[in-house]
Coordinates of C-alpha atoms in Angstrom, one line a residue:
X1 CA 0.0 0.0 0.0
X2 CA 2.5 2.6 0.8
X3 CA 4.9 1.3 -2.2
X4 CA 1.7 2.1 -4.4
X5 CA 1.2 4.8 -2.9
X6 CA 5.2 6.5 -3.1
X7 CA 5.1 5.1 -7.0
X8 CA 1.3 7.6 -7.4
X9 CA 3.0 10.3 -5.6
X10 CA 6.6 9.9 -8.1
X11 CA 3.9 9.9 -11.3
X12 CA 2.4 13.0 -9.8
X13 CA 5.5 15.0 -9.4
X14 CA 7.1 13.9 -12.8
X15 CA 3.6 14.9 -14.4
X16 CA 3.6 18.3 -12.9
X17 CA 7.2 19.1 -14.2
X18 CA 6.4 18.1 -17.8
X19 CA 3.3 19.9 -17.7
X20 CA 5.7 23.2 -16.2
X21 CA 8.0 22.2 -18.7
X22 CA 6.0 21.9 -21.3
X23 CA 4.6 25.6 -21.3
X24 CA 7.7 27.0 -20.2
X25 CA 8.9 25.7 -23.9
X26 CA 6.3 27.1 -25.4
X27 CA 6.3 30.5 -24.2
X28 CA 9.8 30.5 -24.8
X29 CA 9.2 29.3 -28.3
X30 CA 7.0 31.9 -28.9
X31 CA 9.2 34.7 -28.0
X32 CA 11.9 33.1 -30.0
X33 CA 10.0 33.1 -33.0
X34 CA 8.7 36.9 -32.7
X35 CA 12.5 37.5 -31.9
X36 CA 13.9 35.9 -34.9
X37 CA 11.5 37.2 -37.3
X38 CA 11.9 41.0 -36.0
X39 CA 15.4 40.2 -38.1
X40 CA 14.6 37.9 -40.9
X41 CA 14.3 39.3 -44.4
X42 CA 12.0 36.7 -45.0
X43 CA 10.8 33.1 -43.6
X44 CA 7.8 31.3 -45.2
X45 CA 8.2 27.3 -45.0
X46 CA 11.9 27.4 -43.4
X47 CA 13.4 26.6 -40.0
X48 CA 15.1 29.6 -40.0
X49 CA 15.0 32.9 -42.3
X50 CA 16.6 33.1 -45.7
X51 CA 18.2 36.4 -44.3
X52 CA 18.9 39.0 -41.4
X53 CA 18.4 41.8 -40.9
X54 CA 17.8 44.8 -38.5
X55 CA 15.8 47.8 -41.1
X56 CA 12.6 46.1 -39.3
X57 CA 13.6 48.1 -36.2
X58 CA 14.7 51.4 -37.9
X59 CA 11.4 50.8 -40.1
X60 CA 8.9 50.5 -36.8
X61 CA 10.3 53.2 -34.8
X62 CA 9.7 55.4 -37.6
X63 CA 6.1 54.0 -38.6
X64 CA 5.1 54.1 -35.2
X65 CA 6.7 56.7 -34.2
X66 CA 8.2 54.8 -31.4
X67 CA 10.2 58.3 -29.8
X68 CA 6.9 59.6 -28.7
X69 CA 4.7 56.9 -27.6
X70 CA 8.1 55.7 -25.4
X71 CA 8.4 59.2 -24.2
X72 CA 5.2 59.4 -23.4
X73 CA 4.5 55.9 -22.4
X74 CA 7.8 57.2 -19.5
X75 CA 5.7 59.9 -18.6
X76 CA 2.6 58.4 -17.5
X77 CA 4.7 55.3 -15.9
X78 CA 6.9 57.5 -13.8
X79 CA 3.8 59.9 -12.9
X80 CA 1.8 56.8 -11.8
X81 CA 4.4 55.7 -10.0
X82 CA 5.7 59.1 -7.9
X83 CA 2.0 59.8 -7.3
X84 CA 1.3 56.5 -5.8
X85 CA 5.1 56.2 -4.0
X86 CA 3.7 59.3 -2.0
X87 CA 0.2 58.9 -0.8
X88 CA 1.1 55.3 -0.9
X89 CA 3.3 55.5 1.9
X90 CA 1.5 57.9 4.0
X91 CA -1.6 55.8 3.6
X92 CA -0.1 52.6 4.4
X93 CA 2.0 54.6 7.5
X94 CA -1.2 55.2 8.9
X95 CA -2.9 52.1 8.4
X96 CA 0.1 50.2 10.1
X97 CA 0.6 52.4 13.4
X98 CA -2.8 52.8 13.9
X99 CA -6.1 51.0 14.9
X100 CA -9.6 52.1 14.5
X101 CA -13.3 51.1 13.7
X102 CA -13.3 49.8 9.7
X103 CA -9.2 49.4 9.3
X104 CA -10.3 45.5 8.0
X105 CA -12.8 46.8 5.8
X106 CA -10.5 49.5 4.4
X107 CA -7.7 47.3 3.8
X108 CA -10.0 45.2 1.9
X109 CA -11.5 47.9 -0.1
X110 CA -7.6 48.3 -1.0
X111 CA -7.2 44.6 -2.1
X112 CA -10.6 44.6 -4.1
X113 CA -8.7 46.7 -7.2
X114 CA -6.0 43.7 -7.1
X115 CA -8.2 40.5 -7.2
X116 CA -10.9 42.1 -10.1
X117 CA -10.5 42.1 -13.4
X118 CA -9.8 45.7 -14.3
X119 CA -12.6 46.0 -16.6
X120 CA -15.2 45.3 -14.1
X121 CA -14.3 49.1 -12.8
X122 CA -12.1 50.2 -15.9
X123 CA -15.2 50.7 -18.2
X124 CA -17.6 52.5 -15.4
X125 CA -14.8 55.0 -14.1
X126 CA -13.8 55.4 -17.9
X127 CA -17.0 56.8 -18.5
X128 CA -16.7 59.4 -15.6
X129 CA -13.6 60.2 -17.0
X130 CA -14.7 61.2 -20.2
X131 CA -18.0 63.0 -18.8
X132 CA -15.1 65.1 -16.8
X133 CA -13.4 66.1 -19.8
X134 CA -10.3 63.8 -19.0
X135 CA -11.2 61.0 -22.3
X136 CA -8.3 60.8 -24.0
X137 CA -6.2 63.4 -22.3
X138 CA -2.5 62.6 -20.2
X139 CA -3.8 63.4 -16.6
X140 CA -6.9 60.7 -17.6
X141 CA -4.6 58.2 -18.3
X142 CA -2.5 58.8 -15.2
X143 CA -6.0 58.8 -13.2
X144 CA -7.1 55.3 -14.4
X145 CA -4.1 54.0 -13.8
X146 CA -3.5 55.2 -10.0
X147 CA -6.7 52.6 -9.2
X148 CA -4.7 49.2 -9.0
X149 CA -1.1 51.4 -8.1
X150 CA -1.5 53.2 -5.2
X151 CA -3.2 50.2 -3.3
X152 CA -0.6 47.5 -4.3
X153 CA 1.7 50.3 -3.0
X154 CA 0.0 50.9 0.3
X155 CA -0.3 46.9 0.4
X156 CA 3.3 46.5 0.0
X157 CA 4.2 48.8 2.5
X158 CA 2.0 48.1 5.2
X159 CA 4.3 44.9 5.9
X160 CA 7.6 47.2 5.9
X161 CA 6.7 49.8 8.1
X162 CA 4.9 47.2 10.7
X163 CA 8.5 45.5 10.9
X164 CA 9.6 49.1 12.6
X165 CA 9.6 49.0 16.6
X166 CA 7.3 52.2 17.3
X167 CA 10.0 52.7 20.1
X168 CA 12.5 53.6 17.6
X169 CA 9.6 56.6 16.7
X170 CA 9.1 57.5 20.0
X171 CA 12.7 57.9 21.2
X172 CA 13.4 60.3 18.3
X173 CA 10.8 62.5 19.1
X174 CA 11.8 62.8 23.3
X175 CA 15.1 63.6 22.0
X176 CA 13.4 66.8 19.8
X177 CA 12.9 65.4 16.1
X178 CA 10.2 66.8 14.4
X179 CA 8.1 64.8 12.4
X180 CA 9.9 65.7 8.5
X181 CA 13.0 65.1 10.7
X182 CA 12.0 61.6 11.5
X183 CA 10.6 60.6 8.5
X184 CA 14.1 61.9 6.5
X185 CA 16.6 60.7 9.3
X186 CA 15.0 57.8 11.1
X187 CA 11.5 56.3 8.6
X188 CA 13.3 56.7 5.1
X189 CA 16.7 54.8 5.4
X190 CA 14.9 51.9 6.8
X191 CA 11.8 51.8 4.8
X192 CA 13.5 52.6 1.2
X193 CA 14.3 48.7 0.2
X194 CA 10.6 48.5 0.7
X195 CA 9.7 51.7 -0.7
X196 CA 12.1 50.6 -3.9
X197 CA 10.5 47.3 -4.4
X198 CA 6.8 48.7 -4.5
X199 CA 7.4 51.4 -7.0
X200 CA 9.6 49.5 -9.6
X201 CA 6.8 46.8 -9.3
X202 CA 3.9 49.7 -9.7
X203 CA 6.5 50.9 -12.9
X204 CA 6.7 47.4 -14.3
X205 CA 2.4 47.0 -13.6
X206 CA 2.1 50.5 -15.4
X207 CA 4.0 49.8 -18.3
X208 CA 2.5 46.1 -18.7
X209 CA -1.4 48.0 -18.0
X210 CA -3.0 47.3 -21.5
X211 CA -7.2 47.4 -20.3
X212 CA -7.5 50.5 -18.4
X213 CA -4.7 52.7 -20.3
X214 CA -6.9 51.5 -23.8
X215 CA -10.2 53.0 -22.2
X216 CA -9.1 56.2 -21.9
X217 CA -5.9 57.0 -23.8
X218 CA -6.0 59.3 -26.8
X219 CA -3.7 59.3 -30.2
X220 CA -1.2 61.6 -28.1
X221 CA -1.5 59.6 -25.1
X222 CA -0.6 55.7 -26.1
X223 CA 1.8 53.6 -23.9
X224 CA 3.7 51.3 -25.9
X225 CA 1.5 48.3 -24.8
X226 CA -1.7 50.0 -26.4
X227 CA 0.4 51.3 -29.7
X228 CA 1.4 47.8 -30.1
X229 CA -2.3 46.7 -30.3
X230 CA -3.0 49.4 -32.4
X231 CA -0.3 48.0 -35.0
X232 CA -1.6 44.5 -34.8
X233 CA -5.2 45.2 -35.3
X234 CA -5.7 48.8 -37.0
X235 CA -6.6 48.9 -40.8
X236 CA -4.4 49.0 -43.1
X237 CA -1.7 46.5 -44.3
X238 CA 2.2 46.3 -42.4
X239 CA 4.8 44.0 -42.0
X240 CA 4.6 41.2 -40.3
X241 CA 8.4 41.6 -39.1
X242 CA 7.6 45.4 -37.9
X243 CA 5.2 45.0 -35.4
X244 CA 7.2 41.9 -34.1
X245 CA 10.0 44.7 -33.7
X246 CA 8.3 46.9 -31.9
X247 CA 7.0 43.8 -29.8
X248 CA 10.4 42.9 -29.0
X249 CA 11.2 46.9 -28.2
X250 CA 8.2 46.6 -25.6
X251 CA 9.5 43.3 -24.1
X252 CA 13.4 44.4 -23.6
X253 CA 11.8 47.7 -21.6
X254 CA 9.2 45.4 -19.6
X255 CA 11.7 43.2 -18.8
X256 CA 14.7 45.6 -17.8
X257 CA 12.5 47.1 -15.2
X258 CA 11.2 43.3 -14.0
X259 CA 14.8 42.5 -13.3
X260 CA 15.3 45.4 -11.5
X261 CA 12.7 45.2 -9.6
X262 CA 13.8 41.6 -8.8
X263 CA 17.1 43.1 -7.4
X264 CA 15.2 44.8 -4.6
X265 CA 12.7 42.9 -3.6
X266 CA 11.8 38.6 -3.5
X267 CA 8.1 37.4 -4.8
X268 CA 8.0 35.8 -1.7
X269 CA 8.9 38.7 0.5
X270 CA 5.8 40.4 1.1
X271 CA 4.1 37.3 1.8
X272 CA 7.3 36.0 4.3
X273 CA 7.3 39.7 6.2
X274 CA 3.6 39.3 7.0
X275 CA 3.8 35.8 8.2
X276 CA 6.6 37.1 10.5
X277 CA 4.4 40.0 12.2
X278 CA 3.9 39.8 15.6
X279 CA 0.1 38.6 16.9
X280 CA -1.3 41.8 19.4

């Protein structure tokens, strides 16, 4: 019984890593082939392209005028993200030092924008947008996206700033600091690996935002992400080995801001830090 029973759990495991293996190679296979057609000349019916070539790239960034939509696409990003570093962090101060009638609820209404899909509130608070004037405009854009940022940030932090004995607080302000004194001198050096991690995460999420920056973004206010769907499905006829150019433009910048996001912060650490709070 229990040799049956080691042999079902050995066919389980082995099952699970060819199934992970399995789509690991596929997704990898599919990013090889966008890769290596952004430089073929051209491949129709061949393991590889009859030639290479890198015009594609000088050919998208011109046709799509990739210098604005990345500037822009950099100006929304790091406006999401200073916006929600900042009432992020004072939101999720005061929601870890203090306790009050509704603090569950409230930290729940925080999660909510995480675990929906974004339509379910994109396409209603779109439609306010627009009634206010903001359809299509850079501070619309900037507005939608806030809804998911500034709670993952408060949500991140919460955890960091619990890990902080209150005592450290409270003996820098008998001995005279003020509270911009603490915060600069005493909050900031220990919270910034936190602070770090939650805003290159809320940089990487902005850039990767396709639903809610498509609602309301205009022609002079597309992020990469939503140009790039424009390409694929707009009228007209282009390239097959442009748009996988400018795909492979948007994964190198998603992906250079994952990895250094990854240098500050483990997906297991918020998690982890929680788990280690004390019980009061």
């Amino acid at each position: 019984m229990i040799r049956d029973q080691g042999l079902a759990s050995k066919i389980w495991r082995i099952a699970i890593w060819a199934a992970a293996g399995l789509f690991i190679l596929n997704l990898l296979a599919v990013i090889a082939v966008v890769i290596i057609n952004s430089f073929a000349t051209r491949w129709l019916g061949t393991w590889l392209p009859a030639g290479w070539t890198t015009r594609w790239y000088f050919s998208a960034w011109k046709e799509f005028q990739l210098s604005s939509v990345v500037l822009v696409t950099f100006e929304i990003v790091f406006t999401v993200t200073l916006i929600s570093g900042i009432l992020g962090v004072m939101t999720a101060y005061a929601l870890a030092r203090r306790d009050f009638p509704g603090k569950r609820l409230i930290v729940l209404l925080f999660l909510l924008p995480l675990l929906i899909p974004p339509l379910t509130y994109g396409i209603p608070l779109a439609t306010v947008l627009y009634q206010l004037g903001l359809g299509g405009t850079f501070w619309g854009v900037v507005l939608i996206n806030l809804v998911p940022s500034f709670p993952f940030v408060v949500l991140v932090m919460i955890p960091f700033i619990e890990q902080i004995d209150p005592r450290i607080e409270a003996a820098a302000r008998v001995f005279g600091a003020g509270t911009t004194s603490l915060f600069i001198r005493i909050l900031l050096p220990l919270l910034l690996p936190g602070m770090l991690a939650a805003l290159l995460l809320v940089l990487v999420r902005t850039i990767a935002m396709f639903e809610l920056t498509f609602l309301i973004a205009g022609p002079t206010t597309q992020t990469l992400v939503v140009s790039l769907y424009y390409a694929v499905f707009a009228s007209g006829v282009r390239a097959g080995q442009s748009i996988d150019a400018m795909a492979v433009v948007y994964m190198i910048t998603t992906l250079v801001w994952l990895v250094l996001a990854l240098q500050f912060v483990n997906p297991t650490q918020i998690v982890a830090r929680a788990k280690q709070q004390p019980v009061h």
